[in-house]
Coordinates of C-alpha atoms in Angstrom, one line a residue:
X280 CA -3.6 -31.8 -11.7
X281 CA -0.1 -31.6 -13.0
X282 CA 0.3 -31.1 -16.2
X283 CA 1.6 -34.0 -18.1
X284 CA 5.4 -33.7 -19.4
X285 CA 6.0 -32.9 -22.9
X286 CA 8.0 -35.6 -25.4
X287 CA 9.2 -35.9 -29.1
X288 CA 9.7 -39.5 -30.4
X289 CA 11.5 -40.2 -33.8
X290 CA 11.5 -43.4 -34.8
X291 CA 11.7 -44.7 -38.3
X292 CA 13.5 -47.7 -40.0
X293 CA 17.5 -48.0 -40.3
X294 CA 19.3 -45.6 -42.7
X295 CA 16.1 -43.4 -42.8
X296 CA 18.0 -40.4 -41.9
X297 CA 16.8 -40.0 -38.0
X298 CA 20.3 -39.6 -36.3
X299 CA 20.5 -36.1 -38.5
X300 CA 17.4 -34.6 -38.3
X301 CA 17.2 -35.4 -34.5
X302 CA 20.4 -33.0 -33.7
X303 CA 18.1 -30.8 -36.0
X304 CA 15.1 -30.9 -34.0
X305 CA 17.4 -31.0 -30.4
X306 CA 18.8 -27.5 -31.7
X307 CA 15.7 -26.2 -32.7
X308 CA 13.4 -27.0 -29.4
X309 CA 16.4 -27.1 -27.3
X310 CA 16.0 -30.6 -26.7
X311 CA 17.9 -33.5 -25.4
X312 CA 18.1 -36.9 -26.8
X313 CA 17.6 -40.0 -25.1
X314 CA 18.5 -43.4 -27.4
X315 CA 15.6 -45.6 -27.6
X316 CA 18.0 -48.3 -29.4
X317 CA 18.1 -51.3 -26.8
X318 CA 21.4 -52.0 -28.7
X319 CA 23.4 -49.5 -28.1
X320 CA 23.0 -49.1 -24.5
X321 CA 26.4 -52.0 -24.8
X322 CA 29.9 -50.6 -24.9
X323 CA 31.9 -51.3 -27.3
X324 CA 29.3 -52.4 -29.9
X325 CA 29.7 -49.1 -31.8
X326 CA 29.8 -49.7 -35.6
X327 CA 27.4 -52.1 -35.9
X328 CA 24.5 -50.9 -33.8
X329 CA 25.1 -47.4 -36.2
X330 CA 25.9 -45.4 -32.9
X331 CA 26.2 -41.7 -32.8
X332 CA 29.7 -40.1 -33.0
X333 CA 30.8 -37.4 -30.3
X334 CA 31.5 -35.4 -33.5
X335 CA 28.0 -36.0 -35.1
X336 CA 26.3 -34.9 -31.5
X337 CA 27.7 -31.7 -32.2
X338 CA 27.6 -31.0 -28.4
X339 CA 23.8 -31.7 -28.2
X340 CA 23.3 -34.1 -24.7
X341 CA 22.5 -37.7 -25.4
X342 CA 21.4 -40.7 -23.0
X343 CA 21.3 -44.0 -22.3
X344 CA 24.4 -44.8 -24.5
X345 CA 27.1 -47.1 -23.4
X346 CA 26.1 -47.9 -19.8
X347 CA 26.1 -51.9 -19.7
X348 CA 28.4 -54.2 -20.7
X349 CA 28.2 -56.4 -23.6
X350 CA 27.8 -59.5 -21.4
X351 CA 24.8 -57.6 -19.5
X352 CA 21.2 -59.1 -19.6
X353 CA 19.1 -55.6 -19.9
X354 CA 14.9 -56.2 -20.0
X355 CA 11.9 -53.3 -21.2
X356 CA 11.5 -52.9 -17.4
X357 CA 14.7 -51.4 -17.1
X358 CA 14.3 -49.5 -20.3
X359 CA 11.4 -47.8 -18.8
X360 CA 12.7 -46.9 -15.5
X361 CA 15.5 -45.5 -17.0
X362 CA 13.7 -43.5 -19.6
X363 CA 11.2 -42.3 -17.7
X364 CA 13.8 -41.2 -15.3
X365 CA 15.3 -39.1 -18.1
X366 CA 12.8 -37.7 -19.2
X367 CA 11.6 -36.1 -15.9
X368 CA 15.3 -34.3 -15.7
X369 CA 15.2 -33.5 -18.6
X370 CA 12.3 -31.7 -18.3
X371 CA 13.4 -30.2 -15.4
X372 CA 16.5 -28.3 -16.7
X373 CA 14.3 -26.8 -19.0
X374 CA 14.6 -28.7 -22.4
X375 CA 12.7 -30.6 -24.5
X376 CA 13.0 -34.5 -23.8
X377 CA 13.5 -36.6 -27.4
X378 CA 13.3 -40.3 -27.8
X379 CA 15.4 -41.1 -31.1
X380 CA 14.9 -44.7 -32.4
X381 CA 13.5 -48.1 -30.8
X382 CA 11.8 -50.6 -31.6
X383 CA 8.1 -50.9 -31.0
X384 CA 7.6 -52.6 -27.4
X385 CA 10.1 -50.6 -26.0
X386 CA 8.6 -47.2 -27.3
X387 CA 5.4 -48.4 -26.3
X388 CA 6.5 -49.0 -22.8
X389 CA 7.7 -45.2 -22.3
X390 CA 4.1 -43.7 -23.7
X391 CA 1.7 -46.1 -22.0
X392 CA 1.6 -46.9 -18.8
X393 CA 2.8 -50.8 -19.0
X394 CA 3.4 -52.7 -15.3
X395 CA 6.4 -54.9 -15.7
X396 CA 4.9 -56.9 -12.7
X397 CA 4.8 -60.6 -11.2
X398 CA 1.3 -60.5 -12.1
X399 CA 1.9 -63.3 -14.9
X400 CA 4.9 -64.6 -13.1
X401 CA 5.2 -68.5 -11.9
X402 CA 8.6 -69.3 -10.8
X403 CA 8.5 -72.8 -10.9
X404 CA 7.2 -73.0 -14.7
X405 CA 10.0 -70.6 -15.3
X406 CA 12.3 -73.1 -14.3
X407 CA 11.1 -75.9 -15.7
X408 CA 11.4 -74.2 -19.0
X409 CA 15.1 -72.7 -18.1
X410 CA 15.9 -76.7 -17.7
X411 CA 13.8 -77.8 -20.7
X412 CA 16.3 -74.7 -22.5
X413 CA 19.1 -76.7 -21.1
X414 CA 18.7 -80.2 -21.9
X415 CA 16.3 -79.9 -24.9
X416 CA 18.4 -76.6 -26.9
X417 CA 17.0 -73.3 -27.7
X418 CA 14.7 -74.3 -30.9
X419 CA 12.6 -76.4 -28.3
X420 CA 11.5 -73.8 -25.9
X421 CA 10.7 -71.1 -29.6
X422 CA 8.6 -74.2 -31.1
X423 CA 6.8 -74.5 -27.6
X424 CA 6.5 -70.3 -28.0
X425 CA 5.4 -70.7 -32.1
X426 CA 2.4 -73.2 -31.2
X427 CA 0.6 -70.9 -28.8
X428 CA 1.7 -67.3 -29.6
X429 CA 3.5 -67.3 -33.2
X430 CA 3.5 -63.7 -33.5
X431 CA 5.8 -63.5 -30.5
X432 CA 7.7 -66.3 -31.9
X433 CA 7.9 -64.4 -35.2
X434 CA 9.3 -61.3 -33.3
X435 CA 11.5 -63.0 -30.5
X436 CA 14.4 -64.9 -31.9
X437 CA 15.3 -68.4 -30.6
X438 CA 18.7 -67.5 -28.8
X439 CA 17.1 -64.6 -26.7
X440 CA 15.8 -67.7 -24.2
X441 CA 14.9 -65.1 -21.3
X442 CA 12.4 -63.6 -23.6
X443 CA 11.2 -66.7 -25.3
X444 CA 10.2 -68.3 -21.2
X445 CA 9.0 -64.5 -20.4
X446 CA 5.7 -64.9 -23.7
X447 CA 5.2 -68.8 -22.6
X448 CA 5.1 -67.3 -18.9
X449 CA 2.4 -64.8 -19.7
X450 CA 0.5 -67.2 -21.3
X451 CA 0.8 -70.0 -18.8
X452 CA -0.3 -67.9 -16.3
X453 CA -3.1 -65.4 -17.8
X454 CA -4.5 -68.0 -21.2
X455 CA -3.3 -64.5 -23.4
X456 CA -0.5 -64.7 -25.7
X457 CA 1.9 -61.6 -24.9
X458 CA 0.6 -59.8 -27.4
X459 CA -2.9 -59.8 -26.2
X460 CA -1.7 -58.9 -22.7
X461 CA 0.7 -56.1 -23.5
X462 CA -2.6 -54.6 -25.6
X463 CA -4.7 -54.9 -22.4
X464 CA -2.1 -52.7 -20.4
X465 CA -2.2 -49.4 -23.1
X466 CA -4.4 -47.0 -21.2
X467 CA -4.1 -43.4 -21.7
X468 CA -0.5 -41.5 -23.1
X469 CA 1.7 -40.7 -20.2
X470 CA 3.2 -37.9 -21.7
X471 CA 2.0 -34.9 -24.0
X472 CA 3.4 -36.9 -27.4
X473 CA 4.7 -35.7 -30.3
X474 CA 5.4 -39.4 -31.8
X475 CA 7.2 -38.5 -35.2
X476 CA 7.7 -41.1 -38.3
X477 CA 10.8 -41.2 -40.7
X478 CA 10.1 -43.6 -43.7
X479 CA 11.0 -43.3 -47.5
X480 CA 10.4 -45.2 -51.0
X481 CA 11.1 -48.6 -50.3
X482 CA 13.8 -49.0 -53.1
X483 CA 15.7 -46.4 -52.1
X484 CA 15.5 -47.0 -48.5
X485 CA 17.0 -51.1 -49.1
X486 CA 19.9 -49.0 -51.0
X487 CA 20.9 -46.7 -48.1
X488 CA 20.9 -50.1 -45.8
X489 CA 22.6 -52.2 -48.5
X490 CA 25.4 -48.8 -48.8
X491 CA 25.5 -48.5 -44.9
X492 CA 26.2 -52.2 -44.3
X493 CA 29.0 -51.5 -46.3
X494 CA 30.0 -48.4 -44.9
X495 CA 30.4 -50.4 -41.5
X496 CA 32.3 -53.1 -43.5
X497 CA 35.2 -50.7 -44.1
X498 CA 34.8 -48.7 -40.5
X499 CA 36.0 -52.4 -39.4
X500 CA 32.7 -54.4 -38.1
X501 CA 34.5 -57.3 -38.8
X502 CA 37.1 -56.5 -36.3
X503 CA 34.6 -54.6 -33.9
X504 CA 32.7 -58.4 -33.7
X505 CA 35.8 -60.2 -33.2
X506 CA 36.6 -58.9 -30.6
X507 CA 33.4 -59.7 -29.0
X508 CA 33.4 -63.3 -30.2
X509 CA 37.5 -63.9 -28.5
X510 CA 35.9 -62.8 -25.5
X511 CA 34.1 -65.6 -25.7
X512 CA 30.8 -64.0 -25.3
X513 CA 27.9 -66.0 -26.5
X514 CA 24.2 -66.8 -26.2
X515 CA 23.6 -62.8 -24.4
X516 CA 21.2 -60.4 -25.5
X517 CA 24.1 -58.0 -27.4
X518 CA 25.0 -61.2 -29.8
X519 CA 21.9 -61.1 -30.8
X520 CA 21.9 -57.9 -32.6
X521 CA 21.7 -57.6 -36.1
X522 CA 24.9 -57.5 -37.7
X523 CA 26.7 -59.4 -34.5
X524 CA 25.3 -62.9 -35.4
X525 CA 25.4 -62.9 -38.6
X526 CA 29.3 -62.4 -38.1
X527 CA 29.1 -65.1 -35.2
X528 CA 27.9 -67.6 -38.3
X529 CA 31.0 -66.3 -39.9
X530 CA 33.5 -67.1 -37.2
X531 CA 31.9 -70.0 -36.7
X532 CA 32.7 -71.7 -39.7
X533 CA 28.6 -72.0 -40.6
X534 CA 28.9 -69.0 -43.8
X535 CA 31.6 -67.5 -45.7
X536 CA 32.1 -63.6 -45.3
X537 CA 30.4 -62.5 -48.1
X538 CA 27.5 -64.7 -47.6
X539 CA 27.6 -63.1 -43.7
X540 CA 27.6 -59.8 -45.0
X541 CA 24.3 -60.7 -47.2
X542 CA 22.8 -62.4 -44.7
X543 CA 23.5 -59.1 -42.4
X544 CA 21.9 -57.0 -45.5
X545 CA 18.9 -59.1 -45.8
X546 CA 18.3 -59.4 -42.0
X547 CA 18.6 -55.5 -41.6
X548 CA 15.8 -54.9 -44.8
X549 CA 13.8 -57.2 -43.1
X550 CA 13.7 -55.7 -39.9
X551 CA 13.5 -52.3 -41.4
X552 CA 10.1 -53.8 -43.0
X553 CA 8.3 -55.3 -39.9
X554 CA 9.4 -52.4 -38.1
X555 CA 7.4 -49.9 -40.4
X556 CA 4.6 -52.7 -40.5
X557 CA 4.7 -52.9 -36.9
X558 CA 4.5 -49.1 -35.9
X559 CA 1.4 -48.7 -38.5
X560 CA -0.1 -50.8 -37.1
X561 CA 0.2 -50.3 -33.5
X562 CA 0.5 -46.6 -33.3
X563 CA -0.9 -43.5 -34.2
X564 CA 2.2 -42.1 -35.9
X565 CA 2.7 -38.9 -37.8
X566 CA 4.7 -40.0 -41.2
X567 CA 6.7 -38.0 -43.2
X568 CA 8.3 -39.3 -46.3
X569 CA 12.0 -38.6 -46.9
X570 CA 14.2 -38.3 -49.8
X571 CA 17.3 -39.8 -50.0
X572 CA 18.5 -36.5 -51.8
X573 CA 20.1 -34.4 -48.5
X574 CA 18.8 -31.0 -50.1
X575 CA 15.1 -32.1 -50.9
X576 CA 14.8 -32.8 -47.2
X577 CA 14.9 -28.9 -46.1
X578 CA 11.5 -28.4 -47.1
X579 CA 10.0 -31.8 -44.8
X580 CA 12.2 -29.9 -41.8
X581 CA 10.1 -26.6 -41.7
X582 CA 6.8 -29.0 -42.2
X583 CA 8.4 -30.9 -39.2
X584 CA 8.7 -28.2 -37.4
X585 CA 5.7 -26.7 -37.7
X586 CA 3.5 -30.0 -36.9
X587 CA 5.7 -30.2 -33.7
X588 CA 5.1 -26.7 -32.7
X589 CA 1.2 -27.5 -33.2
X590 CA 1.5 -30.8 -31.7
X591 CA 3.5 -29.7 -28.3
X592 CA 2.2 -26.2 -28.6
X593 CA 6.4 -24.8 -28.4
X594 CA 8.0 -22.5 -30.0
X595 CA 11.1 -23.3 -32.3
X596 CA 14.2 -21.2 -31.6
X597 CA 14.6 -18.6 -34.7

């Protein structure tokens, strides 16, 4: 039987520190990182989905960054297939695949082996609700979703319709919210995973997002989401990105710029919460607590280190 191929996952809220310590582990094990962030697979949506510099790569290989366009539907199935894909040449030159970010579902599909098939599919319901979307508005179709499956209708926002029709789908068809199903399809780990946790005191880890909302304020998000928004994109999956609609409510008249830039600070602490809850929950994740004091964190690398030597039985470059 062939042995199964070896992965390191890092996930870990916003402005945990992940993007650093990954190009520390990818020197380390030799390792190449693949983004797990759904986001920032979009060109040209650089500041606010807190995308990697070529400078801060410091020449380590990364994936799946800017390869669709803003205006570019992109679904978990394809997130997989790509991933996977990666990972396998990856491994084959001889380095150490990393998966760096994500949120939950989409890790989840990489590690477990999830079908993405028609098995809950019925194309005529699917259009009935595409049309119900059309005449009747978004907030219909999510208040349809919130009656039979709210924690999908707590995770999915109204405006991402294709997922919204996808969770009604699966239950129309199979009587399980999506939930339930996707927990049915979680048989054993695909790869030999290291799956890695980043979190940190909760105070100081709503200052660091407060500071980097900030930080993107004056590396010109404003500017970055206008440009979007005179392009007249609208109601895609990229708008829907924290820290691209709450601008959208800006430029629409709806909010002032300072209440956008709360709004985009509250959204992202949020998040940064239910992601945590979500992965301790669903996951058997290693966690290590970090400091927000750069010099403190030298002693949770070597312990890092050594759990993922243990873990994927490697060696660490000396």
């Amino acid at each position: 039987m062939k042995p199964k191929e070896k992965l390191l996952v890092l996930i870990g809220p916003t402005a945990v520190g992940k993007t650093k310590l990954s190009i520390q582990l990818a020197k380390q094990f030799n390792g190449e990182i693949i983004s797990g962030d759904s986001m920032q697979i979009y060109k040209g949506m650089d500041i606010g989905t807190a995308k990697i510099t070529p400078e801060e790569m410091e020449d380590i290989p990364h994936h799946l960054i800017d390869i669709r366009n803003p205006e570019d539907p992109f679904s978990v199935a394809e997130f997989q297939e790509l991933v996977r894909g990666k990972i396998t040449e990856i491994t084959a030159r001889g380095k150490l695949p990393m998966i760096v970010g994500g949120t939950g579902l989409y890790i989840q599909s990489i590690l477990f082996d999830y079908q993405f098939t028609e098995a809950a599919s019925d194309s005529e319901f699917r259009q009935e609700l595409e049309r119900v979307a059309e005449e009747k508005g978004n907030e219909e179709l999510h208040n349809r979703l919130r009656e039979v499956d709210p924690n999908s209708a707590e995770r999915i926002h109204p405006n991402n319709v294709r997922r919204v029709i996808r969770a009604l789908e699966i239950h129309h068809c199979t009587g399980k919210t999506m939930t339930a199903y996707q927990a049915e399809q979680q048989p054993e780990l695909l790869y030999e995973t290291c799956l890695l946790g980043l979190t940190m005191d909760r105070e100081w880890l709503y200052e660091r997002i407060n500071k980097r909302v900030d930080i993107m304020m004056d590396q010109g998000l404003v500017e970055e989401v206008k440009g979007l928004y005179d392009k007249g994109l609208r109601d895609c999956q990229s708008i829907q990105a924290i820290g691209y609609k709450e601008l959208y409510d800006y430029f629409d008249g709806k909010v002032s710029l300072e209440e956008a830039i709360e709004n985009l600070k509250q959204n992202s602490r949020r998040y940064a919460k239910r992601q945590l809850t979500w992965f301790r929950n669903k996951m058997e994740v290693k966690w290590f607590e970090m400091s927000p004091i750069e010099k403190e964190n030298k002693k949770y690398f070597a312990e890092i280190s050594t759990y993922i030597e243990g873990k994927l039985q490697i060696k660490a470059n000396t």
